[in-house]
PDB file of C-alpha atoms in Angstrom:
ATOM      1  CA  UNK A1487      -5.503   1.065 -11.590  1.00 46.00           C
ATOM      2  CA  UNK A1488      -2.566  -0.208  -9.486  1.00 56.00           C
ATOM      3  CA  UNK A1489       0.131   1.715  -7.754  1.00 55.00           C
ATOM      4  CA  UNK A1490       2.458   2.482 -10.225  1.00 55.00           C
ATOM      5  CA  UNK A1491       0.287   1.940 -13.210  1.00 54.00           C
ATOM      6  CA  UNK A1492      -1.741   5.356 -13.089  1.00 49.00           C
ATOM      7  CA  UNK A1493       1.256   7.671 -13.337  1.00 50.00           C
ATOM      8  CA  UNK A1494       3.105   5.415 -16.264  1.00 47.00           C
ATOM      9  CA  UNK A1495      -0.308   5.791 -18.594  1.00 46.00           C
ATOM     10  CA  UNK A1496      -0.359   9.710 -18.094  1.00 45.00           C
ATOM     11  CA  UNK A1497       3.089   9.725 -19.328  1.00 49.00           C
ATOM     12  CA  UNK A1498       2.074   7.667 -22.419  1.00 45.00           C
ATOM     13  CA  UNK A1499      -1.192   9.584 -22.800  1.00 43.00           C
ATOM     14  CA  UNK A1500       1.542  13.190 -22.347  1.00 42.00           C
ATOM     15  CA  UNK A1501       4.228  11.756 -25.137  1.00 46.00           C
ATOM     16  CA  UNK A1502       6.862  12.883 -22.259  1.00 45.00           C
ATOM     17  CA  UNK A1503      10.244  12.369 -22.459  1.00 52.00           C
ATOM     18  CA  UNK A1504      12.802  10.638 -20.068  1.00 63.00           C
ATOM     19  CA  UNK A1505      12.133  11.415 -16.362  1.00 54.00           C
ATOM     20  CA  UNK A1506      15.693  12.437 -14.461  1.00 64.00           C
ATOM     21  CA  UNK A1507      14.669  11.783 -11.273  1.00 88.00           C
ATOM     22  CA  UNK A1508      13.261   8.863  -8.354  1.00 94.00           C
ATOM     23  CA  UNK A1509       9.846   7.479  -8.967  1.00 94.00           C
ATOM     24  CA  UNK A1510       8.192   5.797  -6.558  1.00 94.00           C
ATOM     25  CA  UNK A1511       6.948   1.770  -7.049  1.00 96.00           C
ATOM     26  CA  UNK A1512       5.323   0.823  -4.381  1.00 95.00           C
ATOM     27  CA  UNK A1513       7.309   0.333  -1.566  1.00 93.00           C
ATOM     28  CA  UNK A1514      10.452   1.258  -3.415  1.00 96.00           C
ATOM     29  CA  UNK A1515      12.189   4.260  -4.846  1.00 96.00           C
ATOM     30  CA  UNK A1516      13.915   3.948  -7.802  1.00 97.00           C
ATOM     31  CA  UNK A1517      16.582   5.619  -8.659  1.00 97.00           C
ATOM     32  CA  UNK A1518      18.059   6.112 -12.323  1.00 96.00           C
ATOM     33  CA  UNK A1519      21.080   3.244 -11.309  1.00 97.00           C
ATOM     34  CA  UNK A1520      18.259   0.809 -10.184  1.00 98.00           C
ATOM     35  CA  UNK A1521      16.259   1.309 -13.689  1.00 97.00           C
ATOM     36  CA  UNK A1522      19.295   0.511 -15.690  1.00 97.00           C
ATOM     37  CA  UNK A1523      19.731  -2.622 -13.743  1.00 98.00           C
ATOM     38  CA  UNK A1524      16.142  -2.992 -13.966  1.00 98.00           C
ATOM     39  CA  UNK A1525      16.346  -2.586 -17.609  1.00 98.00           C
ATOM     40  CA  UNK A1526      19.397  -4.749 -17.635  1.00 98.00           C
ATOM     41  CA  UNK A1527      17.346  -7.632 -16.439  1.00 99.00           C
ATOM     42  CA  UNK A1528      14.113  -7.300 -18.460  1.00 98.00           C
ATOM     43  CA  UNK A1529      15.545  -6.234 -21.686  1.00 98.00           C
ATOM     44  CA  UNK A1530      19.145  -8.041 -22.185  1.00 98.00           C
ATOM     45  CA  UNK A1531      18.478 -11.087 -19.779  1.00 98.00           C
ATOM     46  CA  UNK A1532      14.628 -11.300 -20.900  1.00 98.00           C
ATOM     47  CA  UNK A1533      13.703 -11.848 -17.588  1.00 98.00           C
ATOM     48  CA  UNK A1534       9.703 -12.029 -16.829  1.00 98.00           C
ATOM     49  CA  UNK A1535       7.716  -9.590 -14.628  1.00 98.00           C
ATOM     50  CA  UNK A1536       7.773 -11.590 -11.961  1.00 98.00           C
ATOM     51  CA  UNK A1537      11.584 -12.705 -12.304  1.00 98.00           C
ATOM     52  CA  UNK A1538      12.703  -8.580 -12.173  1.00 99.00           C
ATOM     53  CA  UNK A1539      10.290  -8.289  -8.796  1.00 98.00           C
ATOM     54  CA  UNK A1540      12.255 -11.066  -7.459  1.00 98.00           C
ATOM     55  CA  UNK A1541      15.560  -9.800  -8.379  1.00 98.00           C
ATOM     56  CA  UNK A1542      14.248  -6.237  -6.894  1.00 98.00           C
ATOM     57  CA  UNK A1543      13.522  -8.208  -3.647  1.00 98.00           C
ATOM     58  CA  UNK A1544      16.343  -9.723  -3.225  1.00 98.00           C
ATOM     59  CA  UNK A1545      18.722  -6.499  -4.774  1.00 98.00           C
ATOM     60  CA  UNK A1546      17.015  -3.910  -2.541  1.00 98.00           C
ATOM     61  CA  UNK A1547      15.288  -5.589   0.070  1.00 97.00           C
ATOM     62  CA  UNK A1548      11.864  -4.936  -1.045  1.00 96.00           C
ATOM     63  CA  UNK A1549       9.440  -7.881   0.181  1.00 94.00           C
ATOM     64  CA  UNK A1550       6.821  -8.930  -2.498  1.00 97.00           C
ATOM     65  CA  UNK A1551       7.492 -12.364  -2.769  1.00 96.00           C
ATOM     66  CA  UNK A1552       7.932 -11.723  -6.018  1.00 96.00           C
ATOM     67  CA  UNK A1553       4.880 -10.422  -7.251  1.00 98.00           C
ATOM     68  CA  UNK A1554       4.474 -10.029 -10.669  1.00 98.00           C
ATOM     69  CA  UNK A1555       2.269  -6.742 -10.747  1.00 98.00           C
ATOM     70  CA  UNK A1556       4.914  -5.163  -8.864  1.00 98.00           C
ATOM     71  CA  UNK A1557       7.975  -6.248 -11.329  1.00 98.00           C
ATOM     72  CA  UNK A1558       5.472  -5.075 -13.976  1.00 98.00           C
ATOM     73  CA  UNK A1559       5.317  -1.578 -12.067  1.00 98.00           C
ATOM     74  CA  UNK A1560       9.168  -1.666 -11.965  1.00 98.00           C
ATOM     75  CA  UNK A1561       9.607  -1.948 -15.660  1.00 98.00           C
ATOM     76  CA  UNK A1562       7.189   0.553 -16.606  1.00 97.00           C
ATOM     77  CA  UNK A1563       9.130   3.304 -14.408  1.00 97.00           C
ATOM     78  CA  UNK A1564      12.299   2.276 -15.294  1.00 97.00           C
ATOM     79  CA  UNK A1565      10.908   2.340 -19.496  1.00 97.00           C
ATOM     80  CA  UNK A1566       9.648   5.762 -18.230  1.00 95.00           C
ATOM     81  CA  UNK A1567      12.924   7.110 -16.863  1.00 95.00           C
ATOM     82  CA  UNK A1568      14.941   6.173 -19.596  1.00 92.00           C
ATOM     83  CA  UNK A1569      12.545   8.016 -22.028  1.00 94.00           C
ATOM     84  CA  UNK A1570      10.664   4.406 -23.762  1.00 95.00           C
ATOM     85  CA  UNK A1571       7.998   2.933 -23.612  1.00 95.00           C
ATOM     86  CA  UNK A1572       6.969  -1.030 -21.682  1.00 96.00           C
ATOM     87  CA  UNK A1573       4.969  -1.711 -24.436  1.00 95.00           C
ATOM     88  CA  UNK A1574       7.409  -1.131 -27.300  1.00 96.00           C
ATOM     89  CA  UNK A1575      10.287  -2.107 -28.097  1.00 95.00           C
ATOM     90  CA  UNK A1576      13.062  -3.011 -26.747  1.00 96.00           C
ATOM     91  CA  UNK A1577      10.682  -3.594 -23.389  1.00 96.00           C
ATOM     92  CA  UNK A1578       7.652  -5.980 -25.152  1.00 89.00           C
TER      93      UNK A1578
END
């Protein structure tokens, strides 16, 4: 699996519940602020994976070039910190 990727599937395999604190994605540490913007851009602006890891690069200096596995990675921590899911609703 990916960075990123392993640690959102055992929270789907666990059921948990919203995570309070940072997570790590890749390079980057997101904070609670950073997944509501995150959240902000994939959910109400329907941006694509690789539109929210451009965004990221350009918000918080993280250098992907916009990859889209690592927006992907971004939406599935900040779906995990606010208690939901990437592949349900509101996020899919």
């Amino acid at each position: 699996m990916r960075q990123g990727a392993a640690a959102w599937w055992v929270g789907t395999l666990t059921g948990m519940t919203a995570d309070t604190g940072p997570l790590q994605v890749w390079d980057l540490l997101v904070t609670a602020e950073m997944a509501r913007q995150i959240r902000h851009w994939r959910v109400v602006e329907d941006c694509s994976y690789r539109v929210v890891a451009r965004l990221a690069d350009e918000t918080w200096g993280s250098a992907t070039g916009g990859n889209q596995l690592f927006g992907e990675d971004l939406c599935a921590a900040a779906a995990r910190m606010s208690g939901e899911y990437l592949n349900a609703e509101p996020w899919s």
